[in-house]
Amino acid sequence: MNCVNMDTIRWGIIGCGDVCEKKSGPAFYKIEHSELNAVMRRDAVKVKDFALRHHVQKYYTDVQDIISDPDIDAIYVATPPNTHKEYSIKAMRAGKPVYVEKPMAMSYEECREMIVVARETGQKLFPAFYRRALPYFIQIKSLLEKQAIGDILLVTVSLNKTPLESDLIPDKHSWRVDRQIAGEGYFYDLAPHTFDILDFLLGEIVDAKGFSANLAGFYDVKDTFSASFYFKSGIIGSGHWCFAVASNMERDIVEIIGTKGKIVFATFSFAPIRLETDSGAKIFEFILPEHIEQPLIQKVVDELRGVGSSPSTDESGARTARVMDWILKGK
């Protein structure tokens, strides 16, 4: 069944783990014209607990059961990245559109496979790059479109994070530092957010190169990265990421530099946006929504109902995966 233009979209979640507790899960039953009718997780005790606490009628421990449920119109895939392609394709082949967590898949090639199925089945496929719908980044886009900093020349990215306690204990390592499950560790988990929002703000990145290394040795995946990238518009970008610094060296800054000034913001901390020009500095502050993915999920539901459109698409999600592949593997 194609749920486009239905009045109410009935959702099922595959993988109701931590990300669903607050960031995304409640949005599906709080926004207009949307219901959360079923959840799935392999752990029977945990999935029942989630369902009871969130007042969800049905819960499953088998992926196929929730995909086959006739009372589910659309699927949210909230599992680790190594299953995104498989579960998304299964859902679309069952006639159900998909909202899938980021990164969209483990590689650009996997993203293209997912898009092929989306076109073959006529189903929508939305990656969960929710920053595109947040007022914080919409404000930055508005400033750029108004040429508040003139013609854009350069963008720089700097993200340094201190190791988690679990990173220091091999027996307690998160799945996020397991290459088979999540790709190249925290870079694969976090950098796509920045590259996707740069795509949203500045347009398509058409080339990228990078270096990476495991310097601290806390886990098997790499912890330090440097990259340069080039936009279709001619803008040049560079960045570095390190996930092994001391706490006093943490940093989360993106600078977009133009002929008349610069805009400074943060991908993750949402520090106040700072506009600097010859006229001085101006600060823009925002309060984040309680459920940070809710604005994007509302737009996804609107598009499925035929009354709006999502700013995050399968093609934009695939472009971000392509940039990641270029940096990590080369063309």
mmCIF file of C-alpha atoms in Angstrom:
data_model
loop_
_atom_site.group_PDB
_atom_site.id
_atom_site.type_symbol
_atom_site.label_atom_id
_atom_site.label_comp_id
_atom_site.label_asym_id
_atom_site.label_seq_id
_atom_site.Cartn_x
_atom_site.Cartn_y
_atom_site.Cartn_z
ATOM 1 C CA MET A 1 0.000 0.000 0.000
ATOM 2 C CA ASN A 2 1.216 3.471 -0.847
ATOM 3 C CA CYS A 3 0.381 5.802 2.025
ATOM 4 C CA VAL A 4 0.819 9.041 0.105
ATOM 5 C CA ASN A 5 -2.154 11.391 0.553
ATOM 6 C CA MET A 6 -3.592 9.436 3.497
ATOM 7 C CA ASP A 7 -4.984 11.641 6.276
ATOM 8 C CA THR A 8 -3.063 9.918 9.094
ATOM 9 C CA ILE A 9 0.238 8.068 8.706
ATOM 10 C CA ARG A 10 0.522 4.995 10.944
ATOM 11 C CA TRP A 11 4.162 4.302 11.818
ATOM 12 C CA GLY A 12 6.157 1.287 12.900
ATOM 13 C CA ILE A 13 9.660 1.607 14.357
ATOM 14 C CA ILE A 14 12.382 -0.972 13.728
ATOM 15 C CA GLY A 15 14.976 -0.635 16.483
ATOM 16 C CA CYS A 16 13.426 1.264 19.395
ATOM 17 C CA GLY A 17 16.675 1.941 21.249
ATOM 18 C CA ASP A 18 18.174 5.034 22.873
ATOM 19 C CA VAL A 19 17.721 7.371 19.907
ATOM 20 C CA CYS A 20 13.970 6.727 19.969
ATOM 21 C CA GLU A 21 13.481 7.571 23.631
ATOM 22 C CA LYS A 22 13.507 11.334 23.183
ATOM 23 C CA LYS A 23 15.175 12.479 19.970
ATOM 24 C CA SER A 24 12.680 10.901 17.581
ATOM 25 C CA GLY A 25 10.239 8.304 18.944
ATOM 26 C CA PRO A 26 7.707 10.559 20.718
ATOM 27 C CA ALA A 27 7.479 12.825 17.661
ATOM 28 C CA PHE A 28 5.680 10.103 15.726
ATOM 29 C CA TYR A 29 2.720 10.204 18.108
ATOM 30 C CA LYS A 30 2.850 13.899 19.000
ATOM 31 C CA ILE A 31 2.795 15.555 15.578
ATOM 32 C CA GLU A 32 -0.315 16.148 13.515
ATOM 33 C CA HIS A 33 -1.692 13.395 11.279
ATOM 34 C CA SER A 34 0.688 10.777 12.647
ATOM 35 C CA GLU A 35 0.396 7.726 14.897
ATOM 36 C CA LEU A 36 2.939 5.276 16.314
ATOM 37 C CA ASN A 37 1.197 1.908 16.100
ATOM 38 C CA ALA A 38 4.009 -0.624 16.545
ATOM 39 C CA VAL A 39 7.644 -0.985 17.574
ATOM 40 C CA MET A 40 10.179 -3.765 17.037
ATOM 41 C CA ARG A 41 13.334 -4.824 18.843
ATOM 42 C CA ARG A 42 14.959 -8.241 19.167
ATOM 43 C CA ASP A 43 15.029 -7.998 22.966
ATOM 44 C CA ALA A 44 11.502 -8.987 24.057
ATOM 45 C CA VAL A 45 11.773 -7.397 27.501
ATOM 46 C CA LYS A 46 13.086 -4.062 26.220
ATOM 47 C CA VAL A 47 10.622 -3.756 23.345
ATOM 48 C CA LYS A 48 7.675 -4.447 25.658
ATOM 49 C CA ASP A 49 8.984 -1.881 28.121
ATOM 50 C CA PHE A 50 9.302 0.756 25.380
ATOM 51 C CA ALA A 51 5.796 0.001 24.093
ATOM 52 C CA LEU A 52 4.228 0.277 27.552
ATOM 53 C CA ARG A 53 5.986 3.521 28.428
ATOM 54 C CA HIS A 54 5.115 5.147 25.105
ATOM 55 C CA HIS A 55 1.593 3.691 24.931
ATOM 56 C CA VAL A 56 2.236 1.796 21.698
ATOM 57 C CA GLN A 57 -0.356 -0.891 20.984
ATOM 58 C CA LYS A 58 1.824 -3.502 19.272
ATOM 59 C CA TYR A 59 5.382 -4.693 19.710
ATOM 60 C CA TYR A 60 7.406 -7.292 17.845
ATOM 61 C CA THR A 61 10.764 -9.048 18.035
ATOM 62 C CA ASP A 62 10.884 -9.946 14.317
ATOM 63 C CA VAL A 63 11.515 -7.410 11.540
ATOM 64 C CA GLN A 64 9.270 -9.126 9.028
ATOM 65 C CA ASP A 65 6.329 -9.105 11.426
ATOM 66 C CA ILE A 66 6.290 -5.324 11.773
ATOM 67 C CA ILE A 67 6.914 -4.759 8.058
ATOM 68 C CA SER A 68 4.013 -7.092 7.217
ATOM 69 C CA ASP A 69 1.594 -5.541 9.714
ATOM 70 C CA PRO A 70 -1.388 -4.231 7.687
ATOM 71 C CA ASP A 71 -1.979 -1.496 10.285
ATOM 72 C CA ILE A 72 1.418 0.061 9.549
ATOM 73 C CA ASP A 73 1.699 2.525 6.652
ATOM 74 C CA ALA A 74 5.321 3.635 7.008
ATOM 75 C CA ILE A 75 8.519 2.379 8.641
ATOM 76 C CA TYR A 76 11.160 4.197 10.676
ATOM 77 C CA VAL A 77 14.484 2.319 10.587
ATOM 78 C CA ALA A 78 16.377 3.268 13.758
ATOM 79 C CA THR A 79 18.925 0.458 13.852
ATOM 80 C CA PRO A 80 22.733 0.716 13.476
ATOM 81 C CA PRO A 81 23.951 1.593 9.956
ATOM 82 C CA ASN A 82 24.848 -1.940 8.826
ATOM 83 C CA THR A 83 21.136 -2.879 8.622
ATOM 84 C CA HIS A 84 19.784 0.343 7.101
ATOM 85 C CA LYS A 85 19.909 -0.892 3.511
ATOM 86 C CA GLU A 86 18.412 -4.306 4.251
ATOM 87 C CA TYR A 87 15.497 -3.102 6.349
ATOM 88 C CA SER A 88 14.727 -0.094 4.161
ATOM 89 C CA ILE A 89 14.593 -2.226 1.037
ATOM 90 C CA LYS A 90 12.386 -4.814 2.733
ATOM 91 C CA ALA A 91 9.955 -2.128 3.830
ATOM 92 C CA MET A 92 9.814 -0.441 0.430
ATOM 93 C CA ARG A 93 9.286 -3.757 -1.340
ATOM 94 C CA ALA A 94 6.396 -4.324 1.076
ATOM 95 C CA GLY A 95 4.870 -1.084 -0.178
ATOM 96 C CA LYS A 96 5.860 1.137 2.718
ATOM 97 C CA PRO A 97 7.847 4.396 2.657
ATOM 98 C CA VAL A 98 10.850 4.684 4.956
ATOM 99 C CA TYR A 99 12.379 7.234 7.311
ATOM 100 C CA VAL A 100 15.887 5.909 8.007
ATOM 101 C CA GLU A 101 18.451 7.049 10.550
ATOM 102 C CA LYS A 102 21.724 8.557 9.480
ATOM 103 C CA PRO A 103 24.108 7.771 7.987
ATOM 104 C CA MET A 104 21.699 6.584 5.314
ATOM 105 C CA ALA A 105 23.785 3.456 4.692
ATOM 106 C CA MET A 106 27.325 2.084 4.967
ATOM 107 C CA SER A 107 28.453 3.489 1.605
ATOM 108 C CA TYR A 108 27.378 5.525 -1.409
ATOM 109 C CA GLU A 109 26.911 2.281 -3.332
ATOM 110 C CA GLU A 110 24.433 1.028 -0.728
ATOM 111 C CA CYS A 111 22.572 4.336 -0.895
ATOM 112 C CA ARG A 112 22.238 3.991 -4.661
ATOM 113 C CA GLU A 113 20.848 0.470 -4.235
ATOM 114 C CA MET A 114 18.234 1.841 -1.841
ATOM 115 C CA ILE A 115 17.318 4.638 -4.260
ATOM 116 C CA VAL A 116 16.895 2.161 -7.117
ATOM 117 C CA VAL A 117 14.374 0.218 -5.030
ATOM 118 C CA ALA A 118 12.612 3.444 -4.022
ATOM 119 C CA ARG A 119 12.137 4.310 -7.702
ATOM 120 C CA GLU A 120 11.121 0.774 -8.661
ATOM 121 C CA THR A 121 8.499 0.550 -5.907
ATOM 122 C CA GLY A 122 7.357 4.170 -6.017
ATOM 123 C CA GLN A 123 8.042 4.544 -2.311
ATOM 124 C CA LYS A 124 9.523 7.558 -0.548
ATOM 125 C CA LEU A 125 12.861 7.240 1.254
ATOM 126 C CA PHE A 126 13.870 9.913 3.765
ATOM 127 C CA PRO A 127 17.221 9.935 5.635
ATOM 128 C CA ALA A 128 16.969 11.402 9.161
ATOM 129 C CA PHE A 129 19.187 14.437 8.603
ATOM 130 C CA TYR A 130 16.930 16.465 10.874
ATOM 131 C CA ARG A 131 19.095 19.589 11.048
ATOM 132 C CA ARG A 132 17.671 20.667 7.683
ATOM 133 C CA ALA A 133 14.340 21.400 9.395
ATOM 134 C CA LEU A 134 15.647 23.158 12.519
ATOM 135 C CA PRO A 135 15.175 26.955 12.793
ATOM 136 C CA TYR A 136 18.847 27.220 13.851
ATOM 137 C CA PHE A 137 20.118 26.137 10.424
ATOM 138 C CA ILE A 138 17.254 27.748 8.515
ATOM 139 C CA GLN A 139 18.431 31.051 10.027
ATOM 140 C CA ILE A 140 21.955 30.456 8.707
ATOM 141 C CA LYS A 141 20.573 29.635 5.273
ATOM 142 C CA SER A 142 18.521 32.835 5.318
ATOM 143 C CA LEU A 143 21.599 34.927 6.186
ATOM 144 C CA LEU A 144 23.545 33.351 3.337
ATOM 145 C CA GLU A 145 20.712 33.873 0.851
ATOM 146 C CA LYS A 146 20.517 37.540 1.867
ATOM 147 C CA GLN A 147 24.269 37.792 1.267
ATOM 148 C CA ALA A 148 24.857 38.931 4.836
ATOM 149 C CA ILE A 149 28.533 37.986 4.380
ATOM 150 C CA GLY A 150 28.727 38.788 0.669
ATOM 151 C CA ASP A 151 29.937 36.162 -1.775
ATOM 152 C CA ILE A 152 30.917 32.941 -0.036
ATOM 153 C CA LEU A 153 34.552 31.938 -0.378
ATOM 154 C CA LEU A 154 35.499 29.355 2.191
ATOM 155 C CA VAL A 155 34.155 27.016 4.871
ATOM 156 C CA THR A 156 36.150 25.434 7.702
ATOM 157 C CA VAL A 157 35.074 22.676 10.093
ATOM 158 C CA SER A 158 36.638 21.729 13.421
ATOM 159 C CA LEU A 159 35.293 18.976 15.676
ATOM 160 C CA ASN A 160 37.366 17.651 18.577
ATOM 161 C CA LYS A 161 35.846 15.390 21.228
ATOM 162 C CA THR A 162 37.220 13.721 24.323
ATOM 163 C CA PRO A 163 36.942 9.915 24.500
ATOM 164 C CA LEU A 164 33.984 8.381 26.279
ATOM 165 C CA GLU A 165 34.692 6.247 29.329
ATOM 166 C CA SER A 166 33.595 3.199 27.347
ATOM 167 C CA ASP A 167 36.195 3.988 24.657
ATOM 168 C CA LEU A 168 38.957 3.361 27.179
ATOM 169 C CA ILE A 169 37.723 -0.106 28.179
ATOM 170 C CA PRO A 170 37.778 -2.698 25.357
ATOM 171 C CA ASP A 171 35.078 -4.849 26.945
ATOM 172 C CA LYS A 172 32.743 -1.853 27.073
ATOM 173 C CA HIS A 173 33.229 -0.496 23.564
ATOM 174 C CA SER A 174 30.095 0.841 21.887
ATOM 175 C CA TRP A 175 28.846 -0.560 18.589
ATOM 176 C CA ARG A 176 29.692 2.878 17.203
ATOM 177 C CA VAL A 177 33.384 1.908 17.161
ATOM 178 C CA ASP A 178 32.742 -1.467 15.494
ATOM 179 C CA ARG A 179 33.635 -1.045 11.818
ATOM 180 C CA GLN A 180 31.362 -3.898 10.691
ATOM 181 C CA ILE A 181 28.333 -2.316 12.366
ATOM 182 C CA ALA A 182 28.913 1.409 12.089
ATOM 183 C CA GLY A 183 31.682 2.138 9.603
ATOM 184 C CA GLU A 184 34.687 4.244 10.610
ATOM 185 C CA GLY A 185 33.654 4.993 14.190
ATOM 186 C CA TYR A 186 32.648 8.405 15.469
ATOM 187 C CA PHE A 187 33.637 10.100 12.222
ATOM 188 C CA TYR A 188 31.085 7.977 10.380
ATOM 189 C CA ASP A 189 28.511 8.692 13.079
ATOM 190 C CA LEU A 190 28.991 12.460 13.388
ATOM 191 C CA ALA A 191 30.656 13.935 10.299
ATOM 192 C CA PRO A 192 27.665 13.147 8.020
ATOM 193 C CA HIS A 193 25.591 15.658 10.009
ATOM 194 C CA THR A 194 28.046 18.417 9.137
ATOM 195 C CA PHE A 195 28.464 17.452 5.494
ATOM 196 C CA ASP A 196 24.706 17.168 5.051
ATOM 197 C CA ILE A 197 24.057 20.592 6.544
ATOM 198 C CA LEU A 198 26.808 22.085 4.366
ATOM 199 C CA ASP A 199 25.052 20.534 1.362
ATOM 200 C CA PHE A 200 21.828 22.191 2.595
ATOM 201 C CA LEU A 201 23.487 25.570 3.130
ATOM 202 C CA LEU A 202 26.026 25.753 0.304
ATOM 203 C CA GLY A 203 25.032 23.170 -2.284
ATOM 204 C CA GLU A 204 26.560 19.969 -3.568
ATOM 205 C CA ILE A 205 30.109 18.911 -2.754
ATOM 206 C CA VAL A 206 31.586 17.524 -5.969
ATOM 207 C CA ASP A 207 35.033 16.449 -4.791
ATOM 208 C CA ALA A 208 36.718 15.565 -1.505
ATOM 209 C CA LYS A 209 39.989 14.098 -0.303
ATOM 210 C CA GLY A 210 41.203 13.158 3.124
ATOM 211 C CA PHE A 211 43.682 11.582 5.483
ATOM 212 C CA SER A 212 42.827 9.468 8.508
ATOM 213 C CA ALA A 213 44.647 7.572 11.236
ATOM 214 C CA ASN A 214 44.225 5.708 14.500
ATOM 215 C CA LEU A 215 46.561 7.705 16.742
ATOM 216 C CA ALA A 216 45.292 7.061 20.278
ATOM 217 C CA GLY A 217 44.695 3.334 19.795
ATOM 218 C CA PHE A 218 41.629 3.125 22.024
ATOM 219 C CA TYR A 219 39.753 0.991 19.478
ATOM 220 C CA ASP A 220 40.241 -0.510 16.021
ATOM 221 C CA VAL A 221 38.652 2.253 13.939
ATOM 222 C CA LYS A 222 40.378 5.532 13.142
ATOM 223 C CA ASP A 223 40.099 8.485 15.508
ATOM 224 C CA THR A 224 41.690 11.419 13.650
ATOM 225 C CA PHE A 225 40.729 12.849 10.244
ATOM 226 C CA SER A 226 41.554 15.731 7.950
ATOM 227 C CA ALA A 227 39.787 16.584 4.692
ATOM 228 C CA SER A 228 39.477 19.127 1.937
ATOM 229 C CA PHE A 229 36.368 19.428 -0.213
ATOM 230 C CA TYR A 230 35.122 21.431 -3.162
ATOM 231 C CA PHE A 231 31.581 22.628 -3.853
ATOM 232 C CA LYS A 232 29.879 22.758 -7.239
ATOM 233 C CA SER A 233 29.574 26.530 -6.766
ATOM 234 C CA GLY A 234 33.360 26.867 -6.460
ATOM 235 C CA ILE A 235 33.471 27.304 -2.678
ATOM 236 C CA ILE A 236 36.441 25.568 -1.040
ATOM 237 C CA GLY A 237 36.200 23.741 2.300
ATOM 238 C CA SER A 238 38.467 22.052 4.797
ATOM 239 C CA GLY A 239 38.037 20.325 8.128
ATOM 240 C CA HIS A 240 39.526 18.202 10.844
ATOM 241 C CA TRP A 241 37.999 15.807 13.347
ATOM 242 C CA CYS A 242 39.615 14.139 16.354
ATOM 243 C CA PHE A 243 37.920 11.934 18.933
ATOM 244 C CA ALA A 244 40.830 11.487 21.325
ATOM 245 C CA VAL A 245 41.578 14.965 22.710
ATOM 246 C CA ALA A 246 41.739 16.158 26.310
ATOM 247 C CA SER A 247 38.529 17.656 27.673
ATOM 248 C CA ASN A 248 39.941 21.189 27.543
ATOM 249 C CA MET A 249 40.562 20.777 23.809
ATOM 250 C CA GLU A 250 36.976 19.976 22.813
ATOM 251 C CA ARG A 251 35.807 22.057 19.884
ATOM 252 C CA ASP A 252 32.730 22.248 17.637
ATOM 253 C CA ILE A 253 32.969 25.116 15.181
ATOM 254 C CA VAL A 254 31.974 25.724 11.575
ATOM 255 C CA GLU A 255 32.955 28.998 9.900
ATOM 256 C CA ILE A 256 31.549 30.172 6.587
ATOM 257 C CA ILE A 257 33.688 33.036 5.294
ATOM 258 C CA GLY A 258 32.591 35.513 2.663
ATOM 259 C CA THR A 259 33.777 38.725 1.053
ATOM 260 C CA LYS A 260 31.987 40.850 3.680
ATOM 261 C CA GLY A 261 32.305 38.787 6.855
ATOM 262 C CA LYS A 262 31.702 35.365 8.326
ATOM 263 C CA ILE A 263 29.088 33.202 10.049
ATOM 264 C CA VAL A 264 30.201 30.994 12.936
ATOM 265 C CA PHE A 265 28.053 28.142 14.269
ATOM 266 C CA ALA A 266 28.193 24.647 15.755
ATOM 267 C CA THR A 267 26.878 21.408 14.301
ATOM 268 C CA PHE A 268 26.291 19.657 17.628
ATOM 269 C CA SER A 269 26.354 22.080 20.564
ATOM 270 C CA PHE A 270 24.062 24.594 18.822
ATOM 271 C CA ALA A 271 26.091 27.447 20.255
ATOM 272 C CA PRO A 272 24.602 30.838 19.335
ATOM 273 C CA ILE A 273 25.085 31.739 15.683
ATOM 274 C CA ARG A 274 27.527 34.609 15.280
ATOM 275 C CA LEU A 275 27.425 36.922 12.278
ATOM 276 C CA GLU A 276 30.561 39.075 11.983
ATOM 277 C CA THR A 277 30.897 41.925 9.467
ATOM 278 C CA ASP A 278 32.520 45.362 9.302
ATOM 279 C CA SER A 279 29.426 46.666 11.088
ATOM 280 C CA GLY A 280 30.126 44.491 14.118
ATOM 281 C CA ALA A 281 28.804 41.214 15.461
ATOM 282 C CA LYS A 282 25.237 39.958 15.749
ATOM 283 C CA ILE A 283 24.169 36.924 17.778
ATOM 284 C CA PHE A 284 21.236 34.599 17.063
ATOM 285 C CA GLU A 285 20.089 32.223 19.787
ATOM 286 C CA PHE A 286 17.580 29.381 19.510
ATOM 287 C CA ILE A 287 15.769 27.010 21.846
ATOM 288 C CA LEU A 288 15.858 23.454 20.516
ATOM 289 C CA PRO A 289 12.639 21.419 20.296
ATOM 290 C CA GLU A 290 12.114 18.816 23.019
ATOM 291 C CA HIS A 291 12.266 16.072 20.385
ATOM 292 C CA ILE A 292 14.946 17.314 18.034
ATOM 293 C CA GLU A 293 13.840 15.277 15.010
ATOM 294 C CA GLN A 294 10.221 16.411 15.309
ATOM 295 C CA PRO A 295 10.348 19.307 12.799
ATOM 296 C CA LEU A 296 11.740 17.018 10.081
ATOM 297 C CA ILE A 297 9.364 14.166 10.921
ATOM 298 C CA GLN A 298 6.461 16.615 10.570
ATOM 299 C CA LYS A 299 7.708 17.558 7.105
ATOM 300 C CA VAL A 300 8.064 13.867 6.181
ATOM 301 C CA VAL A 301 4.481 13.217 7.270
ATOM 302 C CA ASP A 302 3.338 16.288 5.323
ATOM 303 C CA GLU A 303 5.000 14.997 2.158
ATOM 304 C CA LEU A 304 3.501 11.539 2.601
ATOM 305 C CA ARG A 305 0.102 13.217 2.921
ATOM 306 C CA GLY A 306 0.708 15.239 -0.221
ATOM 307 C CA VAL A 307 0.637 18.638 1.517
ATOM 308 C CA GLY A 308 4.325 19.527 1.755
ATOM 309 C CA SER A 309 7.849 18.322 1.164
ATOM 310 C CA SER A 310 10.838 17.143 3.174
ATOM 311 C CA PRO A 311 14.141 19.024 2.844
ATOM 312 C CA SER A 312 15.970 15.722 3.439
ATOM 313 C CA THR A 313 15.742 13.367 0.465
ATOM 314 C CA ASP A 314 17.301 10.089 -0.577
ATOM 315 C CA GLU A 315 19.421 11.926 -3.154
ATOM 316 C CA SER A 316 20.751 14.435 -0.605
ATOM 317 C CA GLY A 317 21.490 11.602 1.817
ATOM 318 C CA ALA A 318 23.378 9.725 -0.879
ATOM 319 C CA ARG A 319 25.462 12.808 -1.694
ATOM 320 C CA THR A 320 26.659 12.910 1.909
ATOM 321 C CA ALA A 321 27.578 9.217 1.772
ATOM 322 C CA ARG A 322 29.564 9.886 -1.400
ATOM 323 C CA VAL A 323 31.593 12.601 0.348
ATOM 324 C CA MET A 324 32.315 10.225 3.223
ATOM 325 C CA ASP A 325 33.483 7.547 0.783
ATOM 326 C CA TRP A 326 35.764 10.016 -0.998
ATOM 327 C CA ILE A 327 37.395 11.055 2.265
ATOM 328 C CA LEU A 328 37.802 7.568 3.697
ATOM 329 C CA LYS A 329 38.520 5.475 0.611
ATOM 330 C CA GLY A 330 39.374 7.767 -2.258
ATOM 331 C CA LYS A 331 37.445 7.731 -5.516
#
